[in-house]
């Protein structure tokens, strides 16, 4: 296991987490050639198949498993499709008179990998009925937030974890807990942010291929798969393994958090990792394989539901944009002479795009509402906009980097979205957002003691949160695609409004 020893907090991205050569002790692993001759076996295989690894290597599985079991496994092998396929069988008797096993079968290079866990005979899951019920409840809730809340609630009910979170990645890989279902005795993580480095790149790539991982007990040592290195000096690639032992760095993170069991389910959007349903338990927890399979299937359906809901929400935003157009036009018609200025609309406009403050800069005067820079700072921003934005919408969530004087007033405005209203002299409607560290704070108990392992302080959620705060120092929440779409629609509407206002003013003068 020397590969793992060279990894520390500075080079996490390079830890070969799929090549650590171990499985969790809740089951066994056997890898064979295409003729069923055993090439590798986990060190604990004797407890399950009655023979130690040395006695299995070079032997054919056909002499170890019943003919019926091997027939079933072989049948599934033919069903494997695509590079990430894993077939499953539940309640298979492997040896005459032996207990039933739940099995996972996949290919790793040219090896057939068979993993087995004793079936949980106490568990009376009706997988089909259960998942169908879960999906039905998912379809009953309204809106994005409702959907997310329902999903974590359902996963908690299915698996029994004490805390289940929906963890969503943002544009730079950092993440936020956006929904949670948690036992009353566990602290809430709702709304907390963590830096991208908490889940390194290779782990994310792996989670796009393999959609569920479970750590039943952080205190159980992994079982090596023997021989560790083959004749090409390679460990077995465990990317698709369901029993893979996880990175010791991550185990330490969980320990420091006081977590004994953890599970996460990938949430994908168009094949890319969008987030994770992350589950924690303060006691060891072994979720039976069939239940995990149900959870994984639910995760896939939830992913599709999210995509659907996103599309619906886009349509709603479109409708909202037209509504804003009509409201503005109607308000315009009702305006009295003397009051004819965009200033009258500021309040209404500030509700169209999510912001902390709004400012209008125009030849006829400036006006501001909410959290905004001072008038003097605003005039500096406008000079910057004259240079940066050539008649188009300009948006940044890092104003301080683009316009250095702004670094000093990020608590008032760290990001802005500017809509140009005319060509010359250039007027702008500007939406402001404050520094994100102002709106997000740690909600946990600051006095809760933690025990620290060899990698120490950095590997705790609180330190992670602090690290995240550092990476976003002086930045606002970024503007979304949908914010930009809305701004573009608003720009067209406002040009029309401005034209009409000018028209009215001229008619009055004549
Ligand atoms: C994996 N890190 C993970 C996983 C999660 C997190 C959910 C997936 C594995 C699992 O299901 O447990 C992170 N877990 C979180 C976060 C929260 C949470 C943010 O509950 C907050 C609510 N981790 C670090 C640092 C490194 C690191 C600093 O914090 C490296 C320097 C590594 N995390 C790391 C590795 C994995 C991981 C290597 C992969 C584990 C594996 O699959 O083998």
Coordinates of C-alpha atoms and ligand atoms in Angstrom, one line a residue:
X1 CA 0.0 0.0 0.0
X2 CA 3.0 2.2 -0.6
X3 CA 1.1 4.2 -3.2
X4 CA -1.1 5.8 -0.5
X5 CA 1.8 6.7 1.7
X6 CA 3.2 9.3 -0.7
X7 CA -0.1 11.3 -0.7
X8 CA -0.6 14.3 1.5
X9 CA -2.8 17.4 1.6
X10 CA -0.8 19.1 -1.1
X11 CA -1.1 16.5 -3.8
X12 CA -4.6 14.9 -3.2
X13 CA -5.4 15.2 -6.9
X14 CA -2.7 12.6 -7.6
X15 CA -3.8 9.9 -5.2
X16 CA -4.7 6.9 -7.3
X17 CA -7.9 6.2 -5.4
X18 CA -9.0 3.5 -7.8
X19 CA -5.7 1.6 -7.3
X20 CA -5.4 1.4 -3.6
X21 CA -5.7 -2.4 -3.7
X22 CA -8.2 -2.9 -0.9
X23 CA -11.9 -3.7 -0.3
X24 CA -14.0 -3.1 2.8
X25 CA -14.3 -6.1 5.0
X26 CA -18.1 -6.5 4.6
X27 CA -17.6 -8.8 1.7
X28 CA -15.0 -10.5 -0.5
X29 CA -13.6 -9.9 -4.0
X30 CA -12.3 -12.5 -6.5
X31 CA -10.9 -11.6 -10.0
X32 CA -10.6 -14.3 -12.6
X33 CA -9.5 -14.7 -16.2
X34 CA -12.1 -15.3 -18.9
X35 CA -11.9 -19.1 -18.2
X36 CA -12.8 -18.5 -14.5
X37 CA -9.2 -19.2 -13.3
X38 CA -8.7 -17.0 -10.2
X39 CA -6.0 -14.3 -10.6
X40 CA -6.7 -12.4 -7.4
X41 CA -8.6 -12.8 -4.2
X42 CA -9.2 -10.6 -1.1
X43 CA -7.4 -11.7 2.0
X44 CA -10.6 -12.5 3.8
X45 CA -12.0 -14.8 1.1
X46 CA -11.7 -17.9 3.3
X47 CA -14.5 -16.7 5.6
X48 CA -16.8 -16.7 2.6
X49 CA -15.6 -19.4 0.2
X50 CA -13.8 -21.7 2.6
X51 CA -10.4 -21.4 1.1
X52 CA -7.5 -19.0 1.8
X53 CA -6.3 -16.8 -1.1
X54 CA -3.2 -19.0 -1.7
X55 CA -5.4 -22.0 -2.3
X56 CA -7.7 -20.1 -4.7
X57 CA -5.2 -18.5 -7.0
X58 CA -4.8 -20.5 -10.2
X59 CA -7.9 -22.6 -9.4
X60 CA -11.0 -22.4 -11.5
X61 CA -14.2 -20.9 -9.9
X62 CA -16.1 -23.9 -11.4
X63 CA -14.5 -26.1 -8.7
X64 CA -15.5 -23.7 -5.9
X65 CA -18.9 -22.4 -6.7
X66 CA -22.0 -24.5 -7.4
X67 CA -22.7 -25.1 -11.1
X68 CA -26.0 -23.2 -10.7
X69 CA -24.3 -20.1 -9.1
X70 CA -21.6 -20.0 -11.9
X71 CA -24.3 -20.3 -14.5
X72 CA -26.2 -17.3 -13.1
X73 CA -23.0 -15.3 -12.9
X74 CA -22.0 -16.2 -16.4
X75 CA -25.4 -15.2 -17.6
X76 CA -25.0 -11.7 -16.1
X77 CA -21.6 -11.4 -17.6
X78 CA -23.1 -11.6 -21.0
X79 CA -25.5 -8.7 -20.2
X80 CA -22.6 -6.3 -19.3
X81 CA -22.9 -3.4 -21.8
X82 CA -20.5 -0.4 -22.0
X83 CA -17.4 0.5 -20.1
X84 CA -19.1 1.3 -16.8
X85 CA -21.5 -1.6 -16.5
X86 CA -21.9 -3.6 -13.3
X87 CA -24.4 -6.4 -13.1
X88 CA -26.0 -7.5 -9.8
X89 CA -27.6 -10.6 -8.4
X90 CA -29.3 -10.9 -5.0
X91 CA -29.6 -13.9 -2.7
X92 CA -27.4 -16.4 -4.7
X93 CA -26.3 -19.6 -2.9
X94 CA -22.6 -19.8 -3.9
X95 CA -21.8 -23.2 -2.3
X96 CA -23.8 -26.3 -1.4
X97 CA -25.6 -25.6 1.9
X98 CA -24.0 -22.2 2.3
X99 CA -25.7 -18.8 3.0
X100 CA -27.0 -16.6 0.2
X101 CA -24.9 -13.7 -1.2
X102 CA -25.5 -10.5 -3.0
X103 CA -23.2 -10.2 -6.0
X104 CA -21.7 -7.5 -8.2
X105 CA -20.0 -8.5 -11.5
X106 CA -18.0 -6.3 -13.7
X107 CA -14.9 -6.3 -16.0
X108 CA -11.7 -4.6 -15.0
X109 CA -9.3 -4.8 -17.9
X110 CA -9.5 -8.4 -19.0
X111 CA -10.4 -9.7 -15.6
X112 CA -13.8 -10.7 -14.4
X113 CA -14.4 -9.2 -11.0
X114 CA -16.9 -10.8 -8.7
X115 CA -17.7 -9.2 -5.4
X116 CA -20.0 -10.8 -2.8
X117 CA -21.7 -9.7 0.5
X118 CA -23.7 -12.0 2.6
X119 CA -27.4 -11.2 1.9
X120 CA -29.2 -9.5 4.7
X121 CA -32.0 -11.9 5.5
X122 CA -33.7 -9.6 8.0
X123 CA -34.1 -6.9 5.3
X124 CA -37.5 -7.3 3.7
X125 CA -37.0 -4.6 1.0
X126 CA -39.4 -4.8 -2.0
X127 CA -37.1 -2.9 -4.2
X128 CA -39.5 -2.4 -7.2
X129 CA -42.4 -1.3 -5.0
X130 CA -40.2 0.9 -2.9
X131 CA -38.5 2.8 -5.7
X132 CA -41.9 3.2 -7.5
X133 CA -43.3 4.8 -4.3
X134 CA -40.3 7.1 -4.0
X135 CA -40.6 8.3 -7.6
X136 CA -44.3 8.9 -7.2
X137 CA -43.7 11.1 -4.1
X138 CA -41.0 13.0 -6.0
X139 CA -43.4 13.8 -8.8
X140 CA -45.9 15.2 -6.3
X141 CA -43.8 18.1 -5.0
X142 CA -43.6 21.5 -6.6
X143 CA -40.6 23.6 -7.4
X144 CA -36.8 23.0 -7.4
X145 CA -36.4 23.3 -3.6
X146 CA -39.3 21.0 -2.8
X147 CA -37.8 18.4 -5.2
X148 CA -34.4 18.6 -3.4
X149 CA -35.9 18.4 0.0
X150 CA -38.1 15.4 -0.9
X151 CA -35.1 13.6 -2.4
X152 CA -33.0 13.8 0.8
X153 CA -35.9 12.9 2.9
X154 CA -36.6 9.8 0.8
X155 CA -32.9 8.7 0.8
X156 CA -32.8 9.0 4.6
X157 CA -36.0 6.9 5.0
X158 CA -34.6 4.3 2.6
X159 CA -31.1 4.0 4.1
X160 CA -31.4 5.0 7.7
X161 CA -28.5 7.5 7.7
X162 CA -28.7 10.2 10.4
X163 CA -27.9 13.1 8.0
X164 CA -28.6 13.2 4.3
X165 CA -27.6 16.3 2.3
X166 CA -27.8 17.4 -1.3
X167 CA -24.4 18.9 -2.1
X168 CA -24.4 21.0 -5.3
X169 CA -21.2 22.0 -7.1
X170 CA -20.9 25.5 -8.4
X171 CA -19.0 26.7 -11.5
X172 CA -15.5 26.3 -9.9
X173 CA -16.1 22.9 -8.2
X174 CA -16.7 24.3 -4.7
X175 CA -20.0 23.2 -3.3
X176 CA -23.0 24.1 -1.1
X177 CA -25.4 22.0 1.0
X178 CA -28.7 23.0 -0.6
X179 CA -31.1 20.5 1.1
X180 CA -30.8 18.4 4.2
X181 CA -32.7 15.9 6.2
X182 CA -31.0 15.4 9.6
X183 CA -31.7 13.6 12.9
X184 CA -32.3 16.1 15.7
X185 CA -29.2 15.1 17.6
X186 CA -26.9 15.9 14.7
X187 CA -25.8 19.5 13.8
X188 CA -27.2 21.0 10.6
X189 CA -24.9 21.5 7.6
X190 CA -27.6 23.3 5.6
X191 CA -26.3 26.3 3.6
X192 CA -22.6 25.6 4.3
X193 CA -20.0 25.8 1.5
X194 CA -16.9 23.8 1.0
X195 CA -13.9 24.3 -1.4
X196 CA -13.3 22.2 -4.5
X197 CA -10.3 20.5 -2.9
X198 CA -12.5 18.5 -0.5
X199 CA -13.4 16.3 -3.3
X200 CA -10.4 16.1 -5.6
X201 CA -10.7 15.9 -9.4
X202 CA -10.0 12.2 -9.9
X203 CA -12.7 11.4 -7.3
X204 CA -15.2 13.5 -9.3
X205 CA -14.3 11.8 -12.5
X206 CA -14.7 8.4 -10.8
X207 CA -18.1 9.4 -9.4
X208 CA -19.3 10.1 -13.0
X209 CA -18.6 6.4 -13.8
X210 CA -19.5 4.8 -10.6
X211 CA -22.6 6.3 -9.0
X212 CA -22.6 5.1 -5.4
X213 CA -20.0 4.5 -2.7
X214 CA -20.4 3.4 0.8
X215 CA -18.1 3.5 3.8
X216 CA -19.7 1.2 6.3
X217 CA -17.2 1.9 9.2
X218 CA -14.3 4.3 9.2
X219 CA -12.7 2.3 12.0
X220 CA -12.5 -1.0 9.9
X221 CA -9.1 -1.6 8.2
X222 CA -9.4 -2.4 4.5
X223 CA -8.7 -5.9 3.3
X224 CA -5.9 -6.2 0.7
X225 CA -6.6 -7.8 -2.7
X226 CA -3.8 -10.4 -3.2
X227 CA -1.5 -10.4 -5.0
X228 CA -1.4 -6.6 -4.7
X229 CA 0.7 -6.3 -8.0
X230 CA 0.3 -8.5 -11.0
X231 CA 3.1 -9.6 -13.3
X232 CA 3.0 -6.1 -14.9
X233 CA 3.5 -4.6 -11.4
X234 CA -0.1 -3.2 -11.5
X235 CA -2.7 -3.3 -8.8
X236 CA -6.2 -4.2 -9.8
X237 CA -8.2 -1.2 -11.1
X238 CA -11.1 -1.0 -8.6
X239 CA -12.9 2.0 -10.3
X240 CA -16.1 0.0 -10.7
X241 CA -15.8 -2.0 -7.5
X242 CA -18.7 -1.7 -5.1
X243 CA -16.6 -2.7 -2.1
X244 CA -13.6 -0.5 -2.9
X245 CA -11.9 0.9 0.2
X246 CA -11.7 4.6 0.1
X247 CA -8.9 7.1 0.4
X248 CA -7.3 7.2 3.8
X249 CA -7.3 11.0 3.5
X250 CA -11.0 11.0 3.2
X251 CA -11.4 8.5 6.0
X252 CA -9.5 10.9 8.3
X253 CA -11.8 13.8 7.2
X254 CA -14.8 11.7 8.2
X255 CA -13.2 10.7 11.5
X256 CA -12.4 14.3 12.4
X257 CA -16.1 15.0 11.8
X258 CA -17.2 12.3 14.1
X259 CA -18.7 10.3 11.3
X260 CA -18.4 6.4 11.3
X261 CA -20.4 5.6 8.1
X262 CA -20.8 7.6 4.9
X263 CA -22.4 7.1 1.6
X264 CA -22.7 9.3 -1.5
X265 CA -24.8 9.0 -4.6
X266 CA -23.8 10.9 -7.8
X267 CA -26.3 13.4 -9.2
X268 CA -25.6 14.0 -12.8
X269 CA -26.6 16.5 -15.4
X270 CA -26.0 15.6 -19.0
X271 CA -23.5 13.0 -17.8
X272 CA -21.4 15.4 -15.7
X273 CA -21.3 15.5 -11.9
X274 CA -23.8 18.1 -10.8
X275 CA -23.7 17.2 -7.1
X276 CA -23.9 14.4 -4.6
X277 CA -26.4 13.1 -2.2
X278 CA -24.1 12.8 0.8
X279 CA -25.1 10.7 3.8
X280 CA -23.5 10.6 7.3
X281 CA -24.0 8.4 10.3
X282 CA -22.3 8.6 13.7
X283 CA -22.5 4.8 14.1
X284 CA -21.3 2.2 11.6
X285 CA -24.0 1.4 9.1
X286 CA -24.2 -1.4 6.5
X287 CA -26.8 -0.6 4.0
X288 CA -27.6 -3.9 2.2
X289 CA -26.6 -4.1 -1.5
X290 CA -30.2 -4.2 -2.7
X291 CA -31.1 -1.1 -0.8
X292 CA -28.0 0.6 -2.1
X293 CA -29.1 -0.4 -5.6
X294 CA -32.5 1.1 -5.0
X295 CA -30.8 4.3 -3.7
X296 CA -28.6 4.5 -6.8
X297 CA -31.6 4.0 -9.1
X298 CA -33.5 6.7 -7.2
X299 CA -30.4 9.0 -7.7
X300 CA -30.6 8.5 -11.4
X301 CA -34.3 9.3 -11.5
X302 CA -33.8 12.3 -9.3
X303 CA -31.1 13.5 -11.7
X304 CA -33.6 13.3 -14.6
X305 CA -36.3 15.0 -12.5
X306 CA -33.8 17.9 -11.8
X307 CA -33.1 18.3 -15.5
X308 CA -36.8 18.4 -16.2
X309 CA -37.5 20.9 -13.4
X310 CA -34.6 23.1 -14.7
X311 CA -36.2 23.2 -18.2
X312 CA -39.6 24.1 -16.6
X313 CA -38.0 26.8 -14.6
X314 CA -36.3 28.2 -17.7
X315 CA -39.8 28.4 -19.3
X316 CA -41.1 30.2 -16.2
X317 CA -38.2 32.7 -16.3
X318 CA -39.2 33.4 -20.0
X319 CA -42.8 34.0 -18.9
X320 CA -41.6 36.2 -16.1
X321 CA -39.5 38.2 -18.5
X322 CA -42.6 38.9 -20.7
X323 CA -44.5 39.8 -17.6
X324 CA -41.9 42.4 -16.6
X325 CA -42.1 43.8 -20.1
X326 CA -45.9 44.3 -19.8
X327 CA -45.7 45.7 -16.3
X328 CA -43.1 48.3 -17.4
X329 CA -45.1 49.3 -20.4
X330 CA -48.3 49.6 -18.4
X331 CA -46.5 51.7 -15.8
X332 CA -45.1 53.8 -18.5
X333 CA -48.5 54.6 -19.9
X334 CA -49.7 55.6 -16.4
X335 CA -46.9 58.0 -15.7
X336 CA -47.6 61.7 -15.0
X337 CA -45.6 64.4 -16.8
X338 CA -42.8 65.6 -14.6
X339 CA -42.2 62.1 -13.1
X340 CA -41.1 60.6 -16.3
X341 CA -37.9 58.9 -15.4
X342 CA -36.6 55.3 -15.1
X343 CA -36.0 56.1 -11.4
X344 CA -39.7 55.4 -10.8
X345 CA -39.1 51.8 -11.8
X346 CA -36.0 51.0 -9.7
X347 CA -37.9 49.2 -6.9
X348 CA -39.7 47.0 -9.5
X349 CA -36.5 46.4 -11.4
X350 CA -34.6 45.3 -8.3
X351 CA -36.9 42.3 -8.0
X352 CA -36.4 41.1 -11.5
X353 CA -32.8 39.9 -11.0
X354 CA -31.6 38.6 -7.6
X355 CA -29.4 41.4 -6.2
X356 CA -28.5 43.2 -3.0
X357 CA -28.8 46.6 -4.5
X358 CA -29.5 48.5 -7.7
X359 CA -28.3 51.7 -9.2
X360 CA -29.3 53.8 -12.2
X361 CA -26.6 56.0 -13.8
X362 CA -28.1 58.4 -16.3
X363 CA -27.5 61.8 -17.8
X364 CA -30.6 63.0 -16.0
X365 CA -29.3 61.9 -12.6
X366 CA -28.4 58.8 -10.5
X367 CA -30.5 56.8 -8.1
X368 CA -29.7 53.9 -5.9
X369 CA -31.6 51.4 -3.7
X370 CA -30.4 48.7 -1.3
X371 CA -26.8 47.8 -0.7
X372 CA -24.8 49.8 -3.3
X373 CA -21.5 51.6 -3.5
X374 CA -21.4 55.3 -2.7
X375 CA -22.1 57.8 -5.4
X376 CA -18.4 58.5 -5.8
X377 CA -17.6 54.8 -6.0
X378 CA -20.4 54.4 -8.5
X379 CA -19.0 57.1 -10.8
X380 CA -15.6 55.3 -10.8
X381 CA -17.5 52.1 -11.7
X382 CA -19.2 53.9 -14.6
X383 CA -15.9 55.1 -16.0
X384 CA -14.7 51.5 -15.8
X385 CA -17.8 50.3 -17.6
X386 CA -17.3 52.8 -20.4
X387 CA -14.0 51.1 -21.1
X388 CA -15.0 47.5 -20.4
X389 CA -18.5 47.2 -21.7
X390 CA -19.0 48.2 -25.3
X391 CA -22.7 48.5 -25.5
X392 CA -23.4 45.0 -24.2
X393 CA -24.3 43.5 -20.8
X394 CA -21.3 43.3 -18.5
X395 CA -21.3 40.9 -15.5
X396 CA -18.6 40.0 -13.0
X397 CA -18.6 38.4 -9.6
X398 CA -15.0 39.6 -9.1
X399 CA -15.3 43.3 -9.4
X400 CA -12.2 43.9 -7.2
X401 CA -10.0 42.1 -9.7
X402 CA -11.4 43.9 -12.8
X403 CA -11.6 47.3 -11.2
X404 CA -9.0 47.5 -8.4
X405 CA -10.6 50.4 -6.5
X406 CA -13.6 48.1 -5.9
X407 CA -11.4 45.8 -3.8
X408 CA -11.9 48.3 -1.0
X409 CA -15.7 48.3 -1.0
X410 CA -16.5 44.6 -1.6
X411 CA -18.7 44.7 1.5
X412 CA -20.9 47.1 -0.4
X413 CA -20.4 45.7 -4.0
X414 CA -18.3 42.7 -4.9
X415 CA -20.1 41.9 -8.1
X416 CA -22.2 43.7 -10.6
X417 CA -24.3 43.2 -13.7
X418 CA -24.6 46.3 -15.9
X419 CA -27.2 46.9 -18.6
X420 CA -26.3 49.7 -21.0
X421 CA -29.3 51.9 -21.7
X422 CA -28.1 54.1 -24.5
X423 CA -25.0 54.7 -26.6
X424 CA -24.0 58.3 -25.9
X425 CA -23.9 59.5 -23.3
X426 CA -23.8 56.1 -21.9
X427 CA -26.4 55.3 -19.2
X428 CA -26.5 52.1 -17.2
X429 CA -28.8 50.2 -15.0
X430 CA -26.5 48.2 -12.5
X431 CA -27.4 45.3 -10.3
X432 CA -25.0 44.9 -7.3
X433 CA -24.2 41.9 -5.2
X434 CA -22.2 42.1 -1.9
X435 CA -19.3 39.8 -1.0
X436 CA -20.6 36.3 -0.5
X437 CA -18.8 35.9 2.8
X438 CA -21.2 38.5 4.2
X439 CA -24.2 36.4 3.4
X440 CA -22.9 33.0 4.4
X441 CA -21.8 32.0 7.9
X442 CA -20.9 28.8 9.6
X443 CA -24.0 27.5 11.4
X444 CA -22.4 24.7 13.5
X445 CA -21.5 24.7 17.1
X446 CA -18.1 26.5 17.4
X447 CA -17.2 24.9 20.7
X448 CA -17.7 21.3 19.6
X449 CA -14.4 19.5 20.2
X450 CA -12.9 17.4 17.5
X451 CA -10.3 14.7 17.7
X452 CA -7.5 15.1 15.1
X453 CA -5.5 12.5 13.3
X454 CA -2.0 12.8 11.6
X455 CA -3.3 15.1 8.8
X456 CA -4.6 17.4 11.5
X457 CA -6.6 20.6 11.3
X458 CA -7.2 21.1 7.7
X459 CA -9.3 17.9 7.4
X460 CA -12.4 19.2 9.3
X461 CA -15.5 20.7 7.8
X462 CA -15.0 23.9 9.7
X463 CA -11.5 24.3 8.3
X464 CA -12.8 23.5 4.9
X465 CA -15.4 26.1 5.3
X466 CA -12.7 28.6 6.3
X467 CA -10.6 27.5 3.3
X468 CA -13.7 28.1 1.0
X469 CA -14.2 31.5 2.5
X470 CA -10.6 32.4 1.6
X471 CA -11.0 31.3 -2.0
X472 CA -14.1 33.6 -2.4
X473 CA -12.7 36.5 -0.5
X474 CA -14.0 39.7 -2.0
X475 CA -16.2 37.9 -4.5
X476 CA -20.0 37.9 -4.9
X477 CA -22.2 35.0 -5.8
X478 CA -21.7 34.5 -9.6
X479 CA -24.4 35.6 -12.0
X480 CA -26.2 32.6 -13.5
X481 CA -27.1 31.8 -17.1
X482 CA -30.6 32.6 -16.2
X483 CA -29.6 36.0 -14.7
X484 CA -27.9 36.9 -17.9
X485 CA -30.8 35.7 -20.0
X486 CA -33.1 37.9 -17.9
X487 CA -30.7 40.9 -18.2
X488 CA -30.7 40.5 -22.0
X489 CA -34.5 40.5 -22.1
X490 CA -34.6 43.5 -19.8
X491 CA -32.1 45.4 -21.9
X492 CA -34.4 45.2 -24.9
X493 CA -37.4 46.2 -22.9
X494 CA -35.5 49.1 -21.3
X495 CA -34.3 50.4 -24.6
X496 CA -38.0 50.6 -25.7
X497 CA -38.9 52.3 -22.4
X498 CA -36.1 54.9 -22.8
X499 CA -37.1 55.6 -26.3
X500 CA -40.7 56.2 -25.3
X501 CA -39.7 58.4 -22.4
X502 CA -37.6 60.5 -24.8
X503 CA -40.5 60.7 -27.2
X504 CA -42.9 61.8 -24.5
X505 CA -40.5 64.5 -23.3
X506 CA -40.1 65.8 -26.8
X507 CA -43.8 65.9 -27.5
X508 CA -44.3 67.8 -24.3
X509 CA -41.7 70.3 -25.3
X510 CA -43.3 71.0 -28.7
Ligands
LIG1 C1 -14.2 12.1 -1.2 N1 -15.1 14.1 0.0 C2 -15.2 12.9 -0.6 C3 -16.6 12.6 -0.7 C4 -17.3 13.6 -0.1 C5 -16.4 14.6 0.3 C6 -18.8 13.7 0.0 C7 -17.2 11.4 -1.4 C8 -17.0 10.1 -0.6 C9 -18.1 9.8 0.4 O1 -19.2 9.4 0.0 O2 -17.9 10.0 1.7 C10 -16.6 15.8 1.0 N2 -18.3 15.3 2.6 C11 -17.6 16.1 1.9 C12 -18.0 17.5 2.2 C13 -19.0 17.4 3.1 C14 -19.2 16.0 3.3 C15 -17.4 18.7 1.6 O3 -20.0 15.5 4.1 C16 -19.7 18.5 3.7 C17 -20.9 18.4 4.1 N3 -10.7 15.7 1.2 C18 -10.4 16.9 1.8 C19 -9.1 17.2 1.4 C20 -8.6 16.2 0.6 C21 -9.7 15.3 0.5 C22 -8.4 18.4 1.9 O4 -11.1 17.5 2.6 C23 -7.4 16.1 -0.1 C24 -6.3 16.9 0.1 C25 -9.7 14.1 -0.3 N4 -12.1 13.4 -0.5 C26 -10.8 13.3 -0.7 C27 -10.6 12.1 -1.5 C28 -11.9 11.5 -1.7 C29 -12.8 12.4 -1.1 C30 -9.3 11.5 -1.9 C31 -12.2 10.3 -2.5 C32 -12.6 9.1 -1.6 C33 -12.7 7.9 -2.4 O5 -13.8 7.7 -3.1 O6 -11.8 7.0 -2.3

